[in-house]
Amino acid sequence: MKKIIFIMFLFLVCTQLSYAQQTGANSATISRTTLEQEIINLSKDKWQWMSDKNVDKLDPLFHEKAVFVHM
């Protein structure tokens, strides 16, 4: 009997925690600030430059002793 009650309690706790991680409908419509959008765009551009191996555009973004490990 104790085992069944414990399992039911554990199930209820896990269920509640899983609902706590869901985001509301408003979180998808949050507008980004200009600075946040610039950072996102730079990140996308940097990724593209790395995949294209465009060293000239990547040079100002990294320290001179930085070493490329993986992408």
PDB file of N, CA and C in Angstrom:
ATOM      1  N   MET A   1       0.815  -1.196   0.000  1.00  0.00           N
ATOM      2  CA  MET A   1       0.000   0.000   0.000  1.00  0.00           C
ATOM      3  C   MET A   1       0.861   1.264   0.000  1.00  0.00           C
ATOM      4  N   LYS A   2       1.912   1.252   0.823  1.00  0.00           N
ATOM      5  CA  LYS A   2       2.806   2.406   0.882  1.00  0.00           C
ATOM      6  C   LYS A   2       3.507   2.615  -0.460  1.00  0.00           C
ATOM      7  N   LYS A   3       3.821   1.512  -1.086  1.00  0.00           N
ATOM      8  CA  LYS A   3       4.515   1.592  -2.370  1.00  0.00           C
ATOM      9  C   LYS A   3       3.620   2.245  -3.427  1.00  0.00           C
ATOM     10  N   ILE A   4       2.357   1.904  -3.448  1.00  0.00           N
ATOM     11  CA  ILE A   4       1.408   2.474  -4.415  1.00  0.00           C
ATOM     12  C   ILE A   4       1.221   3.965  -4.159  1.00  0.00           C
ATOM     13  N   ILE A   5       1.098   4.335  -2.885  1.00  0.00           N
ATOM     14  CA  ILE A   5       0.941   5.754  -2.546  1.00  0.00           C
ATOM     15  C   ILE A   5       2.186   6.535  -2.951  1.00  0.00           C
ATOM     16  N   PHE A   6       3.350   5.963  -2.691  1.00  0.00           N
ATOM     17  CA  PHE A   6       4.599   6.625  -3.069  1.00  0.00           C
ATOM     18  C   PHE A   6       4.699   6.799  -4.583  1.00  0.00           C
ATOM     19  N   ILE A   7       4.338   5.784  -5.332  1.00  0.00           N
ATOM     20  CA  ILE A   7       4.385   5.860  -6.797  1.00  0.00           C
ATOM     21  C   ILE A   7       3.407   6.904  -7.313  1.00  0.00           C
ATOM     22  N   MET A   8       2.213   6.964  -6.728  1.00  0.00           N
ATOM     23  CA  MET A   8       1.235   7.977  -7.144  1.00  0.00           C
ATOM     24  C   MET A   8       1.736   9.382  -6.821  1.00  0.00           C
ATOM     25  N   PHE A   9       2.336   9.544  -5.645  1.00  0.00           N
ATOM     26  CA  PHE A   9       2.897  10.835  -5.266  1.00  0.00           C
ATOM     27  C   PHE A   9       4.006  11.239  -6.232  1.00  0.00           C
ATOM     28  N   LEU A  10       4.881  10.315  -6.541  1.00  0.00           N
ATOM     29  CA  LEU A  10       5.978  10.584  -7.466  1.00  0.00           C
ATOM     30  C   LEU A  10       5.448  10.955  -8.852  1.00  0.00           C
ATOM     31  N   PHE A  11       4.422  10.259  -9.287  1.00  0.00           N
ATOM     32  CA  PHE A  11       3.807  10.559 -10.577  1.00  0.00           C
ATOM     33  C   PHE A  11       3.227  11.972 -10.592  1.00  0.00           C
ATOM     34  N   LEU A  12       2.530  12.351  -9.535  1.00  0.00           N
ATOM     35  CA  LEU A  12       1.941  13.690  -9.460  1.00  0.00           C
ATOM     36  C   LEU A  12       3.013  14.778  -9.447  1.00  0.00           C
ATOM     37  N   VAL A  13       4.089  14.548  -8.723  1.00  0.00           N
ATOM     38  CA  VAL A  13       5.175  15.529  -8.667  1.00  0.00           C
ATOM     39  C   VAL A  13       5.820  15.680 -10.041  1.00  0.00           C
ATOM     40  N   CYS A  14       6.095  14.579 -10.694  1.00  0.00           N
ATOM     41  CA  CYS A  14       6.713  14.636 -12.027  1.00  0.00           C
ATOM     42  C   CYS A  14       5.793  15.308 -13.035  1.00  0.00           C
ATOM     43  N   THR A  15       4.513  15.035 -12.950  1.00  0.00           N
ATOM     44  CA  THR A  15       3.551  15.656 -13.857  1.00  0.00           C
ATOM     45  C   THR A  15       3.514  17.159 -13.661  1.00  0.00           C
ATOM     46  N   GLN A  16       3.501  17.588 -12.415  1.00  0.00           N
ATOM     47  CA  GLN A  16       3.460  19.018 -12.133  1.00  0.00           C
ATOM     48  C   GLN A  16       4.741  19.699 -12.610  1.00  0.00           C
ATOM     49  N   LEU A  17       5.882  19.066 -12.427  1.00  0.00           N
ATOM     50  CA  LEU A  17       7.142  19.650 -12.873  1.00  0.00           C
ATOM     51  C   LEU A  17       7.207  19.756 -14.394  1.00  0.00           C
ATOM     52  N   SER A  18       6.626  18.792 -15.078  1.00  0.00           N
ATOM     53  CA  SER A  18       6.654  18.855 -16.539  1.00  0.00           C
ATOM     54  C   SER A  18       5.792  19.998 -17.061  1.00  0.00           C
ATOM     55  N   TYR A  19       4.690  20.294 -16.399  1.00  0.00           N
ATOM     56  CA  TYR A  19       3.860  21.431 -16.796  1.00  0.00           C
ATOM     57  C   TYR A  19       4.525  22.755 -16.452  1.00  0.00           C
ATOM     58  N   ALA A  20       5.340  22.780 -15.428  1.00  0.00           N
ATOM     59  CA  ALA A  20       6.001  24.014 -15.016  1.00  0.00           C
ATOM     60  C   ALA A  20       7.002  24.482 -16.060  1.00  0.00           C
ATOM     61  N   GLN A  21       7.461  23.594 -16.926  1.00  0.00           N
ATOM     62  CA  GLN A  21       8.458  23.965 -17.909  1.00  0.00           C
ATOM     63  C   GLN A  21       7.857  24.423 -19.225  1.00  0.00           C
ATOM     64  N   GLN A  22       6.561  24.343 -19.364  1.00  0.00           N
ATOM     65  CA  GLN A  22       5.929  24.806 -20.586  1.00  0.00           C
ATOM     66  C   GLN A  22       5.913  26.319 -20.596  1.00  0.00           C
ATOM     67  N   THR A  23       6.112  26.887 -21.777  1.00  0.00           N
ATOM     68  CA  THR A  23       6.081  28.337 -21.903  1.00  0.00           C
ATOM     69  C   THR A  23       4.704  28.769 -22.357  1.00  0.00           C
ATOM     70  N   GLY A  24       4.353  29.967 -21.997  1.00  0.00           N
ATOM     71  CA  GLY A  24       3.059  30.498 -22.391  1.00  0.00           C
ATOM     72  C   GLY A  24       3.056  30.930 -23.839  1.00  0.00           C
ATOM     73  N   ALA A  25       1.885  31.258 -24.338  1.00  0.00           N
ATOM     74  CA  ALA A  25       1.745  31.685 -25.729  1.00  0.00           C
ATOM     75  C   ALA A  25       2.425  33.022 -25.965  1.00  0.00           C
ATOM     76  N   ASN A  26       2.552  33.837 -24.937  1.00  0.00           N
ATOM     77  CA  ASN A  26       3.147  35.158 -25.101  1.00  0.00           C
ATOM     78  C   ASN A  26       4.655  35.112 -25.289  1.00  0.00           C
ATOM     79  N   SER A  27       5.309  34.055 -24.846  1.00  0.00           N
ATOM     80  CA  SER A  27       6.762  34.006 -24.950  1.00  0.00           C
ATOM     81  C   SER A  27       7.219  33.917 -26.403  1.00  0.00           C
ATOM     82  N   ALA A  28       6.404  33.385 -27.284  1.00  0.00           N
ATOM     83  CA  ALA A  28       6.778  33.282 -28.691  1.00  0.00           C
ATOM     84  C   ALA A  28       6.653  34.621 -29.404  1.00  0.00           C
ATOM     85  N   THR A  29       5.906  35.531 -28.827  1.00  0.00           N
ATOM     86  CA  THR A  29       5.670  36.809 -29.491  1.00  0.00           C
ATOM     87  C   THR A  29       6.454  37.953 -28.866  1.00  0.00           C
ATOM     88  N   ILE A  30       7.422  37.633 -28.015  1.00  0.00           N
ATOM     89  CA  ILE A  30       8.228  38.683 -27.389  1.00  0.00           C
ATOM     90  C   ILE A  30       9.092  39.339 -28.458  1.00  0.00           C
ATOM     91  N   SER A  31       9.037  40.656 -28.514  1.00  0.00           N
ATOM     92  CA  SER A  31       9.843  41.357 -29.508  1.00  0.00           C
ATOM     93  C   SER A  31      11.251  41.544 -28.968  1.00  0.00           C
ATOM     94  N   ARG A  32      12.201  41.425 -29.849  1.00  0.00           N
ATOM     95  CA  ARG A  32      13.597  41.580 -29.462  1.00  0.00           C
ATOM     96  C   ARG A  32      14.001  43.039 -29.600  1.00  0.00           C
ATOM     97  N   THR A  33      14.919  43.441 -28.744  1.00  0.00           N
ATOM     98  CA  THR A  33      15.448  44.790 -28.859  1.00  0.00           C
ATOM     99  C   THR A  33      16.401  44.834 -30.043  1.00  0.00           C
ATOM    100  N   THR A  34      16.754  46.020 -30.439  1.00  0.00           N
ATOM    101  CA  THR A  34      17.663  46.184 -31.573  1.00  0.00           C
ATOM    102  C   THR A  34      19.013  45.552 -31.275  1.00  0.00           C
ATOM    103  N   LEU A  35      19.512  45.732 -30.067  1.00  0.00           N
ATOM    104  CA  LEU A  35      20.802  45.159 -29.698  1.00  0.00           C
ATOM    105  C   LEU A  35      20.759  43.636 -29.736  1.00  0.00           C
ATOM    106  N   GLU A  36      19.701  43.049 -29.210  1.00  0.00           N
ATOM    107  CA  GLU A  36      19.571  41.596 -29.245  1.00  0.00           C
ATOM    108  C   GLU A  36      19.521  41.089 -30.680  1.00  0.00           C
ATOM    109  N   GLN A  37      18.818  41.786 -31.533  1.00  0.00           N
ATOM    110  CA  GLN A  37      18.722  41.371 -32.933  1.00  0.00           C
ATOM    111  C   GLN A  37      20.072  41.492 -33.633  1.00  0.00           C
ATOM    112  N   GLU A  38      20.830  42.534 -33.311  1.00  0.00           N
ATOM    113  CA  GLU A  38      22.167  42.685 -33.897  1.00  0.00           C
ATOM    114  C   GLU A  38      23.075  41.539 -33.472  1.00  0.00           C
ATOM    115  N   ILE A  39      22.995  41.143 -32.206  1.00  0.00           N
ATOM    116  CA  ILE A  39      23.818  40.037 -31.720  1.00  0.00           C
ATOM    117  C   ILE A  39      23.424  38.735 -32.408  1.00  0.00           C
ATOM    118  N   ILE A  40      22.145  38.514 -32.569  1.00  0.00           N
ATOM    119  CA  ILE A  40      21.670  37.306 -33.259  1.00  0.00           C
ATOM    120  C   ILE A  40      22.148  37.297 -34.707  1.00  0.00           C
ATOM    121  N   ASN A  41      22.045  38.435 -35.371  1.00  0.00           N
ATOM    122  CA  ASN A  41      22.496  38.522 -36.765  1.00  0.00           C
ATOM    123  C   ASN A  41      23.998  38.299 -36.871  1.00  0.00           C
ATOM    124  N   LEU A  42      24.772  38.881 -35.943  1.00  0.00           N
ATOM    125  CA  LEU A  42      26.217  38.680 -35.957  1.00  0.00           C
ATOM    126  C   LEU A  42      26.555  37.213 -35.738  1.00  0.00           C
ATOM    127  N   SER A  43      25.835  36.564 -34.844  1.00  0.00           N
ATOM    128  CA  SER A  43      26.070  35.150 -34.586  1.00  0.00           C
ATOM    129  C   SER A  43      25.798  34.311 -35.833  1.00  0.00           C
ATOM    130  N   LYS A  44      24.710  34.607 -36.524  1.00  0.00           N
ATOM    131  CA  LYS A  44      24.388  33.883 -37.761  1.00  0.00           C
ATOM    132  C   LYS A  44      25.440  34.143 -38.833  1.00  0.00           C
ATOM    133  N   ASP A  45      25.848  35.413 -38.960  1.00  0.00           N
ATOM    134  CA  ASP A  45      26.884  35.752 -39.941  1.00  0.00           C
ATOM    135  C   ASP A  45      28.192  35.055 -39.605  1.00  0.00           C
ATOM    136  N   LYS A  46      28.565  35.059 -38.323  1.00  0.00           N
ATOM    137  CA  LYS A  46      29.811  34.414 -37.895  1.00  0.00           C
ATOM    138  C   LYS A  46      29.780  32.929 -38.235  1.00  0.00           C
ATOM    139  N   TRP A  47      28.659  32.290 -37.992  1.00  0.00           N
ATOM    140  CA  TRP A  47      28.522  30.865 -38.310  1.00  0.00           C
ATOM    141  C   TRP A  47      28.722  30.638 -39.812  1.00  0.00           C
ATOM    142  N   GLN A  48      28.125  31.494 -40.611  1.00  0.00           N
ATOM    143  CA  GLN A  48      28.255  31.358 -42.060  1.00  0.00           C
ATOM    144  C   GLN A  48      29.699  31.582 -42.496  1.00  0.00           C
ATOM    145  N   TRP A  49      30.349  32.593 -41.936  1.00  0.00           N
ATOM    146  CA  TRP A  49      31.744  32.871 -42.276  1.00  0.00           C
ATOM    147  C   TRP A  49      32.639  31.704 -41.880  1.00  0.00           C
ATOM    148  N   MET A  50      32.343  31.082 -40.737  1.00  0.00           N
ATOM    149  CA  MET A  50      33.146  29.935 -40.309  1.00  0.00           C
ATOM    150  C   MET A  50      32.940  28.751 -41.247  1.00  0.00           C
ATOM    151  N   SER A  51      31.711  28.522 -41.657  1.00  0.00           N
ATOM    152  CA  SER A  51      31.466  27.393 -42.557  1.00  0.00           C
ATOM    153  C   SER A  51      32.055  27.641 -43.940  1.00  0.00           C
ATOM    154  N   ASP A  52      32.104  28.915 -44.350  1.00  0.00           N
ATOM    155  CA  ASP A  52      32.711  29.270 -45.634  1.00  0.00           C
ATOM    156  C   ASP A  52      34.221  29.443 -45.538  1.00  0.00           C
ATOM    157  N   LYS A  53      34.762  29.367 -44.315  1.00  0.00           N
ATOM    158  CA  LYS A  53      36.193  29.582 -44.045  1.00  0.00           C
ATOM    159  C   LYS A  53      36.640  30.955 -44.525  1.00  0.00           C
ATOM    160  N   ASN A  54      35.808  31.956 -44.272  1.00  0.00           N
ATOM    161  CA  ASN A  54      36.093  33.335 -44.657  1.00  0.00           C
ATOM    162  C   ASN A  54      36.896  33.993 -43.535  1.00  0.00           C
ATOM    163  N   VAL A  55      38.210  33.849 -43.589  1.00  0.00           N
ATOM    164  CA  VAL A  55      39.097  34.314 -42.532  1.00  0.00           C
ATOM    165  C   VAL A  55      39.121  35.836 -42.447  1.00  0.00           C
ATOM    166  N   ASP A  56      38.982  36.524 -43.561  1.00  0.00           N
ATOM    167  CA  ASP A  56      39.050  37.985 -43.556  1.00  0.00           C
ATOM    168  C   ASP A  56      37.945  38.602 -42.703  1.00  0.00           C
ATOM    169  N   LYS A  57      36.748  38.077 -42.776  1.00  0.00           N
ATOM    170  CA  LYS A  57      35.645  38.627 -41.990  1.00  0.00           C
ATOM    171  C   LYS A  57      35.692  38.156 -40.539  1.00  0.00           C
ATOM    172  N   LEU A  58      36.297  37.005 -40.290  1.00  0.00           N
ATOM    173  CA  LEU A  58      36.390  36.487 -38.928  1.00  0.00           C
ATOM    174  C   LEU A  58      37.520  37.133 -38.134  1.00  0.00           C
ATOM    175  N   ASP A  59      38.511  37.652 -38.813  1.00  0.00           N
ATOM    176  CA  ASP A  59      39.703  38.187 -38.152  1.00  0.00           C
ATOM    177  C   ASP A  59      39.398  39.228 -37.074  1.00  0.00           C
ATOM    178  N   PRO A  60      38.535  40.219 -37.313  1.00  0.00           N
ATOM    179  CA  PRO A  60      38.293  41.217 -36.256  1.00  0.00           C
ATOM    180  C   PRO A  60      37.486  40.684 -35.065  1.00  0.00           C
ATOM    181  N   LEU A  61      36.882  39.519 -35.204  1.00  0.00           N
ATOM    182  CA  LEU A  61      36.037  38.990 -34.136  1.00  0.00           C
ATOM    183  C   LEU A  61      36.800  38.186 -33.090  1.00  0.00           C
ATOM    184  N   PHE A  62      37.973  37.677 -33.438  1.00  0.00           N
ATOM    185  CA  PHE A  62      38.692  36.779 -32.547  1.00  0.00           C
ATOM    186  C   PHE A  62      40.053  37.343 -32.172  1.00  0.00           C
ATOM    187  N   HIS A  63      40.529  36.928 -31.016  1.00  0.00           N
ATOM    188  CA  HIS A  63      41.852  37.310 -30.538  1.00  0.00           C
ATOM    189  C   HIS A  63      42.894  36.682 -31.448  1.00  0.00           C
ATOM    190  N   GLU A  64      44.036  37.336 -31.557  1.00  0.00           N
ATOM    191  CA  GLU A  64      45.075  36.854 -32.476  1.00  0.00           C
ATOM    192  C   GLU A  64      45.601  35.477 -32.104  1.00  0.00           C
ATOM    193  N   LYS A  65      45.504  35.089 -30.833  1.00  0.00           N
ATOM    194  CA  LYS A  65      45.993  33.776 -30.409  1.00  0.00           C
ATOM    195  C   LYS A  65      44.874  32.736 -30.322  1.00  0.00           C
ATOM    196  N   ALA A  66      43.677  33.096 -30.759  1.00  0.00           N
ATOM    197  CA  ALA A  66      42.559  32.154 -30.726  1.00  0.00           C
ATOM    198  C   ALA A  66      42.816  31.012 -31.707  1.00  0.00           C
ATOM    199  N   VAL A  67      42.398  29.812 -31.324  1.00  0.00           N
ATOM    200  CA  VAL A  67      42.602  28.624 -32.148  1.00  0.00           C
ATOM    201  C   VAL A  67      41.241  28.014 -32.456  1.00  0.00           C
ATOM    202  N   PHE A  68      41.022  27.681 -33.705  1.00  0.00           N
ATOM    203  CA  PHE A  68      39.776  27.045 -34.118  1.00  0.00           C
ATOM    204  C   PHE A  68      39.816  25.578 -33.712  1.00  0.00           C
ATOM    205  N   VAL A  69      38.800  25.128 -32.974  1.00  0.00           N
ATOM    206  CA  VAL A  69      38.765  23.741 -32.517  1.00  0.00           C
ATOM    207  C   VAL A  69      37.776  22.936 -33.345  1.00  0.00           C
ATOM    208  N   HIS A  70      36.528  23.338 -33.349  1.00  0.00           N
ATOM    209  CA  HIS A  70      35.511  22.667 -34.157  1.00  0.00           C
ATOM    210  C   HIS A  70      34.318  23.580 -34.299  1.00  0.00           C
ATOM    211  N   MET A  71      33.417  23.207 -35.207  1.00  0.00           N
ATOM    212  CA  MET A  71      32.246  24.041 -35.452  1.00  0.00           C
ATOM    213  C   MET A  71      31.000  23.317 -35.048  1.00  0.00           C
TER     214      MET A  71
END
